[in-house]
Short mmCIF file of C-alpha atoms in Angstrom, two decimals:
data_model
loop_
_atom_site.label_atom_id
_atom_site.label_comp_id
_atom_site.label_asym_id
_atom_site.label_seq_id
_atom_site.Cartn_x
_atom_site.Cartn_y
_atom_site.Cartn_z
CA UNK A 14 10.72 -9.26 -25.11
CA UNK A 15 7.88 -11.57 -24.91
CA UNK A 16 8.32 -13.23 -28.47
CA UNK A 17 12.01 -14.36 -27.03
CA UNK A 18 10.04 -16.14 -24.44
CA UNK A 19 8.63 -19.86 -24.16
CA UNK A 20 6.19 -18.54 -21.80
CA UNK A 21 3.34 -16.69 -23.30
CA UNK A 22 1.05 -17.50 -20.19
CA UNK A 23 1.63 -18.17 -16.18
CA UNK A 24 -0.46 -20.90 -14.33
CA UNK A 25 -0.75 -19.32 -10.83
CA UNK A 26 -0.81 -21.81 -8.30
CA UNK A 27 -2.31 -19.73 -5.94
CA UNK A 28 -3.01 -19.98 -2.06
CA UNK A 29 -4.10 -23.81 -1.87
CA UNK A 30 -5.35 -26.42 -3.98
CA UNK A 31 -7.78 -27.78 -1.31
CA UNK A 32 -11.55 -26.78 -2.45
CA UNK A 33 -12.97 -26.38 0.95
CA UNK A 34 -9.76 -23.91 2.22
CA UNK A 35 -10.39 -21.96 -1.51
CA UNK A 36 -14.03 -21.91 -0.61
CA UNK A 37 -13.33 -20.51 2.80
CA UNK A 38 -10.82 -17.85 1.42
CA UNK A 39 -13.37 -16.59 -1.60
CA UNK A 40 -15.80 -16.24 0.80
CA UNK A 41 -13.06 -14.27 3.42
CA UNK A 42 -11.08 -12.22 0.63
CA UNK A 43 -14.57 -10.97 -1.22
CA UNK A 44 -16.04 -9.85 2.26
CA UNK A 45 -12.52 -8.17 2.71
CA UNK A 46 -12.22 -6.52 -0.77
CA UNK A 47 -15.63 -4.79 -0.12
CA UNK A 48 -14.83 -3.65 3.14
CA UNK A 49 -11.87 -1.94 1.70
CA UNK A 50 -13.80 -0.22 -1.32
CA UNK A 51 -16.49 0.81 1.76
CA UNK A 52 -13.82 2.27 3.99
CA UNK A 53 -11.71 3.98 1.64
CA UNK A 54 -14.52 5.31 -0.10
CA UNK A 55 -15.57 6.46 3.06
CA UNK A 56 -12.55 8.50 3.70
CA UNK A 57 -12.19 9.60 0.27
CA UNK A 58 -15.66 11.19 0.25
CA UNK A 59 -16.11 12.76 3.79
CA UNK A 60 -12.16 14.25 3.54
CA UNK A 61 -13.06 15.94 -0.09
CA UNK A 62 -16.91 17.30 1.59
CA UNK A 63 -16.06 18.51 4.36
CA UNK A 64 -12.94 21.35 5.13
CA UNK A 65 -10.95 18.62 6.28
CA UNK A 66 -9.18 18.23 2.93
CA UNK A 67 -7.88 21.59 3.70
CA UNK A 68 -5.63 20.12 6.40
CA UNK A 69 -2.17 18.55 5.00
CA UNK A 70 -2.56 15.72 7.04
CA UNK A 71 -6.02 15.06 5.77
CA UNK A 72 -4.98 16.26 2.53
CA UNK A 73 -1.92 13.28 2.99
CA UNK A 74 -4.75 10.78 4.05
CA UNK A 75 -7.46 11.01 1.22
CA UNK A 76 -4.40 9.71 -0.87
CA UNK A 77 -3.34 7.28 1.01
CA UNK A 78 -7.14 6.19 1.13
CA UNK A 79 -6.97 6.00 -3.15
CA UNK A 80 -3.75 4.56 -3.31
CA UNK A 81 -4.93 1.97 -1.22
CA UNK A 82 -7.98 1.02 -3.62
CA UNK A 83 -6.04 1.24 -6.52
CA UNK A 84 -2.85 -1.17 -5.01
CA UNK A 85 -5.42 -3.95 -3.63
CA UNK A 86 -7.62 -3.78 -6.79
CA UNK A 87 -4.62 -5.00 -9.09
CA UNK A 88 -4.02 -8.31 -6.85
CA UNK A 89 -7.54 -9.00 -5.54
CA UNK A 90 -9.90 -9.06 -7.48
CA UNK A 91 -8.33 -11.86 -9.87
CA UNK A 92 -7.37 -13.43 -6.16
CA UNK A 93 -11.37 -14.02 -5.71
CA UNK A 94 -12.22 -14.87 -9.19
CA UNK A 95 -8.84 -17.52 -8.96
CA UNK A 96 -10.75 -19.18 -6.17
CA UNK A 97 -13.41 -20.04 -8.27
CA UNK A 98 -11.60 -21.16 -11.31
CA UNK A 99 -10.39 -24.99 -11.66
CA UNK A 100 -6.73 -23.68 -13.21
CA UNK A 101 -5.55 -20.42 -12.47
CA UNK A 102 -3.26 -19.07 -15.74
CA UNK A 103 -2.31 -15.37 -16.55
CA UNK A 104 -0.57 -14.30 -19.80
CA UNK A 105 3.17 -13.07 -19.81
CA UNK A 106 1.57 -9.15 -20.68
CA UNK A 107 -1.06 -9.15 -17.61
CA UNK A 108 1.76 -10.49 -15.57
CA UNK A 109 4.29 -7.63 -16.47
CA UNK A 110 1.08 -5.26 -16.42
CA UNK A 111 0.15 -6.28 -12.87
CA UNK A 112 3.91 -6.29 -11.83
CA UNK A 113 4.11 -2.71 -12.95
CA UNK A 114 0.75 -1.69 -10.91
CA UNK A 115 1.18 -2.97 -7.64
CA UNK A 116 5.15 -1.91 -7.72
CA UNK A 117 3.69 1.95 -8.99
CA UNK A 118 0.81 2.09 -6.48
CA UNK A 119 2.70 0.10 -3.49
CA UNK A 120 5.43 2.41 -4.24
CA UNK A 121 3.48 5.33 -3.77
CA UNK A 122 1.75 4.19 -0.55
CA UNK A 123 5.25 3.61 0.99
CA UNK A 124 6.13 7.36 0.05
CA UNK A 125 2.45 8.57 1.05
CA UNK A 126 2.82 7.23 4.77
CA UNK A 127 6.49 8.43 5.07
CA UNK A 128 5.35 12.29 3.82
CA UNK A 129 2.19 11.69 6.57
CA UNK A 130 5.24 10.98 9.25
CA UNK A 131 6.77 13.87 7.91
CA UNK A 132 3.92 15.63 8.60
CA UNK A 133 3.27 15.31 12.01
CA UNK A 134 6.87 15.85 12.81
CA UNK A 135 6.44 18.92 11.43
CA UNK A 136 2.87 19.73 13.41
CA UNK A 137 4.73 18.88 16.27
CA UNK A 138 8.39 19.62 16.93
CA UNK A 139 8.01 22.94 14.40
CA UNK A 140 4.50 23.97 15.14
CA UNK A 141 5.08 27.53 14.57
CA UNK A 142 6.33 26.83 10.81
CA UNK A 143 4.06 24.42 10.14
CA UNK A 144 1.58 26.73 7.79
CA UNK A 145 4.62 27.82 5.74
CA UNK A 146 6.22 24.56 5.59
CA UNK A 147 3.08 22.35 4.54
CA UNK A 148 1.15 24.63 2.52
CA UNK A 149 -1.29 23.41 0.02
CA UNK A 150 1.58 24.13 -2.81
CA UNK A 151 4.16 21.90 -1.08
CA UNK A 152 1.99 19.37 -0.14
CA UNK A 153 0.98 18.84 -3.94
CA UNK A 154 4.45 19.11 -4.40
CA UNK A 155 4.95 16.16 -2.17
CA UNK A 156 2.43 14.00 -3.71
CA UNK A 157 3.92 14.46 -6.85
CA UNK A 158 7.34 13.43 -5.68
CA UNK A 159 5.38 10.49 -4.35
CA UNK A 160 4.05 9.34 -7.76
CA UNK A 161 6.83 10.01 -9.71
CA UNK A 162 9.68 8.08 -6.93
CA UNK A 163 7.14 5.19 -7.19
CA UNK A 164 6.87 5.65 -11.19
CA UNK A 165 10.46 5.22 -11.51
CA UNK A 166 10.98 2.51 -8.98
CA UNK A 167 8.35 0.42 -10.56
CA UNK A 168 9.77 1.17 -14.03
CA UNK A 169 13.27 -0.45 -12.50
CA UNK A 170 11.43 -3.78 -11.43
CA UNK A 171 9.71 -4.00 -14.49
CA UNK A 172 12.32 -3.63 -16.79
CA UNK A 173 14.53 -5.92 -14.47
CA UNK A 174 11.57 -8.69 -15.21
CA UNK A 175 11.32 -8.41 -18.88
CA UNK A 176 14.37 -8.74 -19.36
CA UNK A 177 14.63 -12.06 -18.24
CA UNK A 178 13.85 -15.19 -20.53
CA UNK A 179 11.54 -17.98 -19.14
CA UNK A 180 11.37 -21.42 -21.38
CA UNK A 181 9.75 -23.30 -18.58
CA UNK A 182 7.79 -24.55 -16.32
CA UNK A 183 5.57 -21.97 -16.19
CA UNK A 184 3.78 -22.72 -12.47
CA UNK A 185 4.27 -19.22 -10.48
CA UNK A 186 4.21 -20.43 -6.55
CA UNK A 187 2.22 -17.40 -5.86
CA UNK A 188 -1.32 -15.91 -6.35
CA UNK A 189 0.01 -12.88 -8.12
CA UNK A 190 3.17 -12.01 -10.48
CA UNK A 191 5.90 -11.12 -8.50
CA UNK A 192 9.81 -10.39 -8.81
CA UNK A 193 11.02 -13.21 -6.86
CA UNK A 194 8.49 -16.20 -8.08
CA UNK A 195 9.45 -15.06 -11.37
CA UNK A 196 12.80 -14.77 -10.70
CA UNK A 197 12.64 -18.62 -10.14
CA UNK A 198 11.49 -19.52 -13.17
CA UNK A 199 13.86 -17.85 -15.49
CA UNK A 200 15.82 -20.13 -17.47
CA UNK A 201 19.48 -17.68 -16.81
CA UNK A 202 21.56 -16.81 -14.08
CA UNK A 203 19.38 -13.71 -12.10
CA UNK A 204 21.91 -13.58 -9.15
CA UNK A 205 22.71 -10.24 -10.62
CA UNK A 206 19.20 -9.41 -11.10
CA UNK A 207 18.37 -10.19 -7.58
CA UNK A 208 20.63 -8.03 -6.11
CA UNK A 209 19.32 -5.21 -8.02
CA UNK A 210 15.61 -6.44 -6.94
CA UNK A 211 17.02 -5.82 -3.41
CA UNK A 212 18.86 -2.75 -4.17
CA UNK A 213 15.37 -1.38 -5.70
CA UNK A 214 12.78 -2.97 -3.60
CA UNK A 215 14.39 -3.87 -0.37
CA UNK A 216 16.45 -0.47 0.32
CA UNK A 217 13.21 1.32 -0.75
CA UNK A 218 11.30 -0.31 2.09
CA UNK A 219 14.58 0.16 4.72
CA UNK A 220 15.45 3.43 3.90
CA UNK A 221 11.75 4.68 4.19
CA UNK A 222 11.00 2.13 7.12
CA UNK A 223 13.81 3.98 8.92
CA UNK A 224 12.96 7.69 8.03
CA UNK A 225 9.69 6.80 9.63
CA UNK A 226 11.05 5.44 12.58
CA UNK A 227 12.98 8.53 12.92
CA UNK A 228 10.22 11.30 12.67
CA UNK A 229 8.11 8.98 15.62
CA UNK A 230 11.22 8.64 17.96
CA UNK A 231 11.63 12.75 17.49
CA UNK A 232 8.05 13.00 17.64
CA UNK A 233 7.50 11.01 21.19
CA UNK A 234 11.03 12.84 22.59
CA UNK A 235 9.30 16.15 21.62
CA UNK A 236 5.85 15.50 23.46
CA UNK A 237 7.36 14.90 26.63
CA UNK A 238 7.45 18.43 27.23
CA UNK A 239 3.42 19.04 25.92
CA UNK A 240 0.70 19.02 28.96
CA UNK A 241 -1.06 15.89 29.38
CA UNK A 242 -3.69 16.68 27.29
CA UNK A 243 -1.75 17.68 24.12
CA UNK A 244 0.29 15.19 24.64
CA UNK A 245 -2.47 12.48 24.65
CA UNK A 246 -3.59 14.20 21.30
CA UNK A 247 -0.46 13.71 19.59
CA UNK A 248 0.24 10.54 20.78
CA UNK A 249 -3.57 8.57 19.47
CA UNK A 250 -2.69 10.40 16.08
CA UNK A 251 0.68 9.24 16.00
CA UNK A 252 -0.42 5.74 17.09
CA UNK A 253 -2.77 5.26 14.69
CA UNK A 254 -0.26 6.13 11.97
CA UNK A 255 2.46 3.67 13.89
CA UNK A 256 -0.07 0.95 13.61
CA UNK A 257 -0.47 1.18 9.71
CA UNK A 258 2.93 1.42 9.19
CA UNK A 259 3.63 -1.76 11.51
CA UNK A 260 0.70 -3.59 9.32
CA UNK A 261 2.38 -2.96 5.76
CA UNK A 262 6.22 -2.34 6.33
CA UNK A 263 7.08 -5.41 8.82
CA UNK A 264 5.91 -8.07 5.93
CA UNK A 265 7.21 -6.08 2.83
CA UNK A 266 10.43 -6.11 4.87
CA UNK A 267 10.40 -9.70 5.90
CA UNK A 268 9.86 -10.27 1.60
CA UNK A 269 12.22 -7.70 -0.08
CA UNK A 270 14.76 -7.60 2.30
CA UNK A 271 16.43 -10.36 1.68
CA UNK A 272 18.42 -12.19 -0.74
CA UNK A 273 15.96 -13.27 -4.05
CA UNK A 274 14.69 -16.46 -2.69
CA UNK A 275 11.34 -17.73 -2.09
CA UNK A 276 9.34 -19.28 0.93
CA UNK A 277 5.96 -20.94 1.68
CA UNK A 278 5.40 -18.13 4.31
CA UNK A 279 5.70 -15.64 1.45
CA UNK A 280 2.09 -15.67 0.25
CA UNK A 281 1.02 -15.35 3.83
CA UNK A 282 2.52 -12.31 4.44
CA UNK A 283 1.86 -10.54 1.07
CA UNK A 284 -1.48 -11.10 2.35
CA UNK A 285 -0.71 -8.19 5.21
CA UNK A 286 0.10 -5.85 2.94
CA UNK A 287 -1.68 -6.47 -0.44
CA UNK A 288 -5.27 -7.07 1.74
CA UNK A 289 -4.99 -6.75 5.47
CA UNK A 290 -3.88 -3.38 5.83
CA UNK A 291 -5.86 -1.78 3.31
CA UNK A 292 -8.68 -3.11 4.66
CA UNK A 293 -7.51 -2.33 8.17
CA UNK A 294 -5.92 1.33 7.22
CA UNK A 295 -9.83 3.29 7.42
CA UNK A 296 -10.83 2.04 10.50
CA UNK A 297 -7.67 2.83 12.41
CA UNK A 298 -7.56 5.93 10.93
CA UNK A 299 -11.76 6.54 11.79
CA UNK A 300 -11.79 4.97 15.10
CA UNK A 301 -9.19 6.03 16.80
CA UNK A 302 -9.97 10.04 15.10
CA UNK A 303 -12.03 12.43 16.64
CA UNK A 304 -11.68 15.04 13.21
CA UNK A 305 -12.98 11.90 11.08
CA UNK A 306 -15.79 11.02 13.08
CA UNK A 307 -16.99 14.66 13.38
CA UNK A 308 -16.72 15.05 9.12
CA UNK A 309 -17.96 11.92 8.46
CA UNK A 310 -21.30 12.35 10.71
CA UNK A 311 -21.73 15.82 9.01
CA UNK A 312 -21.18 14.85 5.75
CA UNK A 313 -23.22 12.04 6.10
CA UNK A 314 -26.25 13.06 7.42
CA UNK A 315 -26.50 16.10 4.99
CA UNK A 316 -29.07 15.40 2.02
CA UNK A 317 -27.30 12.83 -0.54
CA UNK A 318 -27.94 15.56 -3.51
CA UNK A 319 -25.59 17.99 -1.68
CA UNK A 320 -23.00 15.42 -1.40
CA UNK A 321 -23.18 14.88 -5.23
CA UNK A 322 -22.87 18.35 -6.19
CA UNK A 323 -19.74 18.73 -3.84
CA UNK A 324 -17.73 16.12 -5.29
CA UNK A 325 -18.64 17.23 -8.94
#
């Protein structure tokens, strides 16, 4: 599709053209990217030492934790090296590449946190079932399901993209390649094409957005009846997992949502949910975790060559 194109490269105009603000945010976004590879890589390695990983909800969390690294690594990383650069381009193939990447991984950290809610309605209002229900061969099989509903949902943006001819301008209002900036710039008629973007992103996002809200509002009707301190338990897990969700669905919402139009305030918010909350996601989920904290000071403090031959 590319030779029927124009366009063989994007300039991406990015989050400012002011030096001192792009300054500022190389100096914000790189101290931000490495706090997210530092966290997560936290998480990954003290779930898969210690028994923790045994637990589905830990199990759940170690790949939320990689899906995480891989989803901010395809937009930041050429975010930081942009705000170096005197003219920010990418070519038509790295566009649909990173299109395809942050669609696939997003799509499977939407999934991820709605199985995790899933989860802890079932530790909760069907405690009793829970070791049948979540068992280490259902839980793969949910992570599975996961990667594959995000495979095929990113495979229907994509091809929705490529199909699309561009003859110019080629300035992307945006720091990364994404369906609606691109959607402007394509010399045809996408109305039809945007209401398919909606169909595939934006009822994603609701449908998922709502199944969560669901399993929380069963979830806090359930604890009423718990004692005080079970119920105090239950509710600083499910808060923690209430907070993430808040951090990456409200501004993915707000974006795909809507009919395919563009704003100023778009770059903003795909800042929540592209940096923000995957930078945000391993200390809510260490802080605020008892289980964590425990298996992260053992795991830790044992001798570094132990570590090693655990995760090999």
């Amino acid at each position: 599709m590319e030779n029927n194109n124009n366009v063989t490269e994007f300039i991406l105009l990015g989050l400012s053209q002011n030096k001192k603000i792009k300054n500022f945010c190389f100096l914000l976004f790189l101290t931000c990217y490495i706090t997210i590879w530092v966290g997560n890589l936290l998480i990954i390695i003290s779930i898969v030492c210690s028994q923790l990983i045994d637990q589905p909800m830990y199990f759940f969390l170690n790949y939320l934790a990689l899906s995480d690294l891989c989803y901010t690594s395809t937009v930041t990383p050429k975010l930081v090296t942009d705000l170096l650069a005197e003219r920010n381009t990418i070519s038509y193939t790295s566009c649909m590449t990173q299109l395809f990447a942050m669609h696939f991984f997003g799509g499977i950290e939407v999934l991820i946190l709605t199985v995790m809610a899933y989860d802890r309605y079932v530790a909760i209002c069907k405690p009793l079932h829970y070791a049948i229900i979540m068992s280490r061969r259902k839980c793969d099989a949910l992570v599975f399901t996961c990667c594959t509903g995000a495979f095929l949902h990113s495979f229907v943006q994509c091809l929705l993209t490529i199909t699309l001819p561009f003859c110019g301008p080629s300035e992307l209002d945006h720091y990364f390649c994404d369906v609606y900036p691109l959607l402007k710039l394509a010399c045809t008629d996408t109305y039809t094409v945007g209401i398919l973007v909606v169909a595939n992103s934006g009822m994603m996002g609701l449908v998922t957005f709502v199944v969560l809200v669901l399993s929380y509002i069963l979830i806090l009707y359930t604890v009423r009846a718990y004692p005080a301190d079970s119920r105090s338990k239950a509710l600083s897990t499910c808060s923690s997992h209430i907070t993430v969700v808040a951090l990456f669905f409200v501004p993915v919402l707000f974006i795909y949502i809507r009919p395919a139009t563009t704003f100023p305030e778009d770059k903003v918010f795909a800042l929540f949910y592209t940096i923000i909350a995957p930078m945000f996601n391993p200390l809510i989920y260490t802080l605020r975790n008892l289980e964590m904290k425990n298996a992260m000071r053992k795991v830790w403090c044992q001798n570094p060559f132990v570590i090693g031959r655990q995760l090999a």
